[in-house]
Coordinates of C-alpha atoms in Angstrom, one line a residue:
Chain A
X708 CA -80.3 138.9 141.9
X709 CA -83.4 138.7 144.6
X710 CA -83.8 136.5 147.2
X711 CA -85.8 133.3 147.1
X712 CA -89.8 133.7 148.2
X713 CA -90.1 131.4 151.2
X714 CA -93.7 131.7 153.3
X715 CA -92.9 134.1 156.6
X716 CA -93.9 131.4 158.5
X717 CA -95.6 127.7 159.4
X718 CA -96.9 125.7 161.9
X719 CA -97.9 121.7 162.4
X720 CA -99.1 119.6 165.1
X721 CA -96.7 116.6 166.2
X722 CA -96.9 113.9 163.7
X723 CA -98.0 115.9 160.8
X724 CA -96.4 116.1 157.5
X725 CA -95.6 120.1 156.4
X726 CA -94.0 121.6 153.6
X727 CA -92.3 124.6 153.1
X728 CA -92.2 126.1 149.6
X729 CA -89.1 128.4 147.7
X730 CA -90.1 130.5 144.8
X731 CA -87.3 131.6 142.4
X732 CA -87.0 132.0 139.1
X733 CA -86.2 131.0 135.7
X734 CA -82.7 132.1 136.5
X735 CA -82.0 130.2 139.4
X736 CA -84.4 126.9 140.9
X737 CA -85.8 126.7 137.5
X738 CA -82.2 126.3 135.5
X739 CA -80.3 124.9 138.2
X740 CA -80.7 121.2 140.5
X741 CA -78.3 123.2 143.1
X742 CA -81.7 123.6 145.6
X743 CA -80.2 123.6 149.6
X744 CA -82.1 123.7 152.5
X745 CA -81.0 124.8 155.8
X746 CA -82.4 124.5 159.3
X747 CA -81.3 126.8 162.2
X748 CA -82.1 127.0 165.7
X749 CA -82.2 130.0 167.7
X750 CA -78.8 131.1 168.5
X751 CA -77.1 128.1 166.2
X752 CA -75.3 128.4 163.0
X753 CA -77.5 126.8 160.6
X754 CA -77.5 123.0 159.9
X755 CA -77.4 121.8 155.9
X756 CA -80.9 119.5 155.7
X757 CA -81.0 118.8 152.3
X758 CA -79.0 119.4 149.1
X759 CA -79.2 119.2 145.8
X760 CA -83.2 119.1 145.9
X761 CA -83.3 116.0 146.7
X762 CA -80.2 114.5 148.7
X763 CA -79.7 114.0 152.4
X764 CA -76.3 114.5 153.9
X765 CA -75.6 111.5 156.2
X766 CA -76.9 112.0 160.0
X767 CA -80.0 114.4 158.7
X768 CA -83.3 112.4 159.6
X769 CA -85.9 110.7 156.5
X770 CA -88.1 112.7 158.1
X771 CA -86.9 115.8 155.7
X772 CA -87.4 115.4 151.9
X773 CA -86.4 117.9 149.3
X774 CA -88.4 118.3 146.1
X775 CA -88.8 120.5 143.5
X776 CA -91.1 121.5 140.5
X777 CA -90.4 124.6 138.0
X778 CA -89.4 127.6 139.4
X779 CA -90.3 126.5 143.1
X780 CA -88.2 123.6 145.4
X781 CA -90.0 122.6 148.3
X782 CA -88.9 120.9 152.0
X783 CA -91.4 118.3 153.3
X784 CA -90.6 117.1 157.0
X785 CA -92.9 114.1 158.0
X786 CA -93.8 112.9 161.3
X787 CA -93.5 116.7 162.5
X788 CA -91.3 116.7 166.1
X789 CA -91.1 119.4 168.6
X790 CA -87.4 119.5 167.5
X791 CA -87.7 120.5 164.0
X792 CA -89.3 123.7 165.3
X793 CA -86.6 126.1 164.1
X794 CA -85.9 128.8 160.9
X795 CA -85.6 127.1 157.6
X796 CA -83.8 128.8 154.7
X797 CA -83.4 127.6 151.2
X798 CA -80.8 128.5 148.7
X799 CA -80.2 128.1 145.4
X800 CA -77.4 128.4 142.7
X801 CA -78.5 131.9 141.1
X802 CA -75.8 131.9 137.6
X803 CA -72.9 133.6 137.0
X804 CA -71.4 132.1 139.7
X805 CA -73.6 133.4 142.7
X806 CA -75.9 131.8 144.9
X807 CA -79.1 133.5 146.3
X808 CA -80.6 132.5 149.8
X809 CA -84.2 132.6 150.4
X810 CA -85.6 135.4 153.4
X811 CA -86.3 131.8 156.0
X812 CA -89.6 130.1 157.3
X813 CA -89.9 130.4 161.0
X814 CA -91.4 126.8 161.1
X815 CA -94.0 126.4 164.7
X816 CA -95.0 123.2 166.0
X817 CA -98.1 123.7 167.7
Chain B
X724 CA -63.5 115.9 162.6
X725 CA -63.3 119.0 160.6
X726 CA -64.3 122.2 162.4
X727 CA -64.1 125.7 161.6
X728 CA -63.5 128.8 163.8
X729 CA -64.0 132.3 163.0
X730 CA -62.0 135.2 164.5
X731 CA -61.4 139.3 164.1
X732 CA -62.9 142.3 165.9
X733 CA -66.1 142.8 167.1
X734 CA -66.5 146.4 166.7
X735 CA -65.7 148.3 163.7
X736 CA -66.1 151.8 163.0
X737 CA -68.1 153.0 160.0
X738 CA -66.0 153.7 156.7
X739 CA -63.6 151.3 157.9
X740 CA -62.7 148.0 156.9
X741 CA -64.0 144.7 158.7
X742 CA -61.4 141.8 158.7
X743 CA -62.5 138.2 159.8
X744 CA -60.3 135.1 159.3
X745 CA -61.7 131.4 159.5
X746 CA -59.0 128.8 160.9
X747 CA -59.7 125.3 159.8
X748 CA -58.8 122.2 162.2
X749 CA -59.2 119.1 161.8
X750 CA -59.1 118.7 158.5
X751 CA -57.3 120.0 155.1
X752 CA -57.9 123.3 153.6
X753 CA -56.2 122.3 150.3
X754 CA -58.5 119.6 149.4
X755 CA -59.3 119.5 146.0
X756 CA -63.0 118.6 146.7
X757 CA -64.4 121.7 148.5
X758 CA -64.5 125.5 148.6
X759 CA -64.5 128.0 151.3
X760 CA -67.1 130.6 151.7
X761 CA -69.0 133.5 153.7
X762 CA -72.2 133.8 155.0
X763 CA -73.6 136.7 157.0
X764 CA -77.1 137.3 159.3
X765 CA -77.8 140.8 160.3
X766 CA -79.8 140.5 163.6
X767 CA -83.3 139.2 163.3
X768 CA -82.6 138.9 159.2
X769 CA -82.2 136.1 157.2
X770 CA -79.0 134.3 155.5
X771 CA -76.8 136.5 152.9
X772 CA -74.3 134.8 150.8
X773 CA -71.0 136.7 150.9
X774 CA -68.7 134.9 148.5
X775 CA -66.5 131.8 148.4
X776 CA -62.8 131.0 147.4
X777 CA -60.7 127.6 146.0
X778 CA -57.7 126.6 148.1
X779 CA -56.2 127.7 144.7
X780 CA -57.5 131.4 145.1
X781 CA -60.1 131.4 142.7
X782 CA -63.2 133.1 144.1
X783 CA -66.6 134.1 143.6
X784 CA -68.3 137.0 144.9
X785 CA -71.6 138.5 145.5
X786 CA -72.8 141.1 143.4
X787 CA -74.2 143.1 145.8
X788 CA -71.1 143.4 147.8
X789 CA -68.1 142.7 145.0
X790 CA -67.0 146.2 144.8
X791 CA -65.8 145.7 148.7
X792 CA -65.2 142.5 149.0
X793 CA -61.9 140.2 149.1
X794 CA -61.6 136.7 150.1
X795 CA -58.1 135.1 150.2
X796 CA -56.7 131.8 151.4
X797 CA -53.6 130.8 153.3
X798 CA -52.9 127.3 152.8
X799 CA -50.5 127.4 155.2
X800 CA -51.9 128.7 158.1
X801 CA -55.3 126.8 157.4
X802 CA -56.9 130.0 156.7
X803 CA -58.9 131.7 154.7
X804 CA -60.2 135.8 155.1
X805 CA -62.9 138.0 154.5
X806 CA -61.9 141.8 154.3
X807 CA -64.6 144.5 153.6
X808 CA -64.0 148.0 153.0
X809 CA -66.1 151.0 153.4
X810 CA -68.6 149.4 155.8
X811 CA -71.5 150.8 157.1
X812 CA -74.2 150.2 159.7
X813 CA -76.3 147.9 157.2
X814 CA -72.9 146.0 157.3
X815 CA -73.9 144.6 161.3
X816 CA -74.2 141.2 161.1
X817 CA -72.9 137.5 162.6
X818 CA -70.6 136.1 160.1
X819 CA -70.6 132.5 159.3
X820 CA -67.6 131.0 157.4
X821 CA -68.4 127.3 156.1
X822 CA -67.6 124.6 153.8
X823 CA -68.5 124.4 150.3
X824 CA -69.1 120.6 149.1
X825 CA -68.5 122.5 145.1
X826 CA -68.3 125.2 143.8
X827 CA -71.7 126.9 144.5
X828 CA -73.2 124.3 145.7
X829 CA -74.5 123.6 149.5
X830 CA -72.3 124.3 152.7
X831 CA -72.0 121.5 154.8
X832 CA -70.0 122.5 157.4
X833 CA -70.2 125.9 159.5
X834 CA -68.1 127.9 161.8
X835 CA -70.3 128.8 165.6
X836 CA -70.2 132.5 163.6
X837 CA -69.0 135.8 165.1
X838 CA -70.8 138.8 165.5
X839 CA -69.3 141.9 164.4
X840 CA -71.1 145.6 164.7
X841 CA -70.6 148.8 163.0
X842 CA -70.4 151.4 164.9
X843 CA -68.6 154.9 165.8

């Protein structure tokens, strides 16, 4: 079981659209629609954004949209604000009952 | 509102065993609809998922750390705990205990987390 491949880090300008990408494998985002994404400020417990791939727990802004293709899931936030600058971790169902986080996106906004 | 508070030492010494509880308020620990878990975050590092556990007692561990870990639930009390034996320094981290909206599936709602270090 390895952690998910999520980019170091990313940076936008306000109002642009970004994505940050989570690379697993055949054995866990490929097999599985159980994709979260999680977004944590510094010294906060970490916020659930999306789940599911795709789904938006109630209160989380349309600005963040889950999304996923093969082995990789991806979290677009639109309309980039100097709030959403944060870490962002992904997680995903890994089989045989574990789940596998990814190693977070420290997410800039310029 | 449901709301979740961890508590235990913050200082354990190295071969020992690190024992965190997780009260629940506000809310029903027996609900058929969710599960319990563990999460930990050495400093600077990223997420680790610890395990989770059914207000039943079923539970689900990772890997990685099943040899030392147990998670058990006290309906009564609201509770549910996180022991782990033989710890070492690598074992440092702010644990998180949260809400599971299924089995393995995303955690919803987290405890503020509490740091505990290893150390002689």
């Amino acid at each position: 079981q390895s952690a998910l491949t999520q980019p170091a880090s990313v940076s936008g300008s306000p109002g642009q659209s970004l994505t940050i990408s989570c690379t697993g494998t055949s054995s866990d985002v490929g097999s599985y629609n159980l994709v979260s994404w999680y977004q944590q400020h510094p010294g906060k417990a970490p916020k659930l954004m999306i789940y599911e791939v795709n789904k938006r727990p109630s209160g989380v802004s349309h600005r963040f949209s889950g999304s996923k293709s093969g082995n990789t899931a991806s979290l677009t936030i639109s309309g980039l604000q100097a709030e959403d600058e944060a870490d962002y971790y992904c997680c995903s169902y890994a089989g045989s009952s574990t789940l596998v986080f990814g190693g977070g996106t420290k997410l800039t906004v310029l | 509102q449901l709301q979740l508070q961890e508590s235990g030492p913050g200082l354990v010494k190295p071969s020992e065993t690190l024992s965190l509880t997780c009260t629940v308020s506000g809310g029903s620990i027996s609900s058929s609809s969710y599960y319990w878990g563990w999460i930990r975050q050495p400093p600077g590092k990223g997420l680790e998922w610890i395990g989770i556990i059914y207000y039943s007692g079923s539970n689900y561990y990772n890997p990685s750390l099943k040899s030392r870990v147990t998670i058990s639930v006290d309906t009564s009390k609201k509770q549910f705990s996180l022991r782990l034996r033989s710890v070492t320094a690598a074992d440092t981290a702010l644990y998180y205990c949260a809400r599971s909206m299924a089995p393995l599936d995303a955690f919803d709602i987290w405890g503020q987390g509490t740091m505990v270090t290893v150390s002689s």
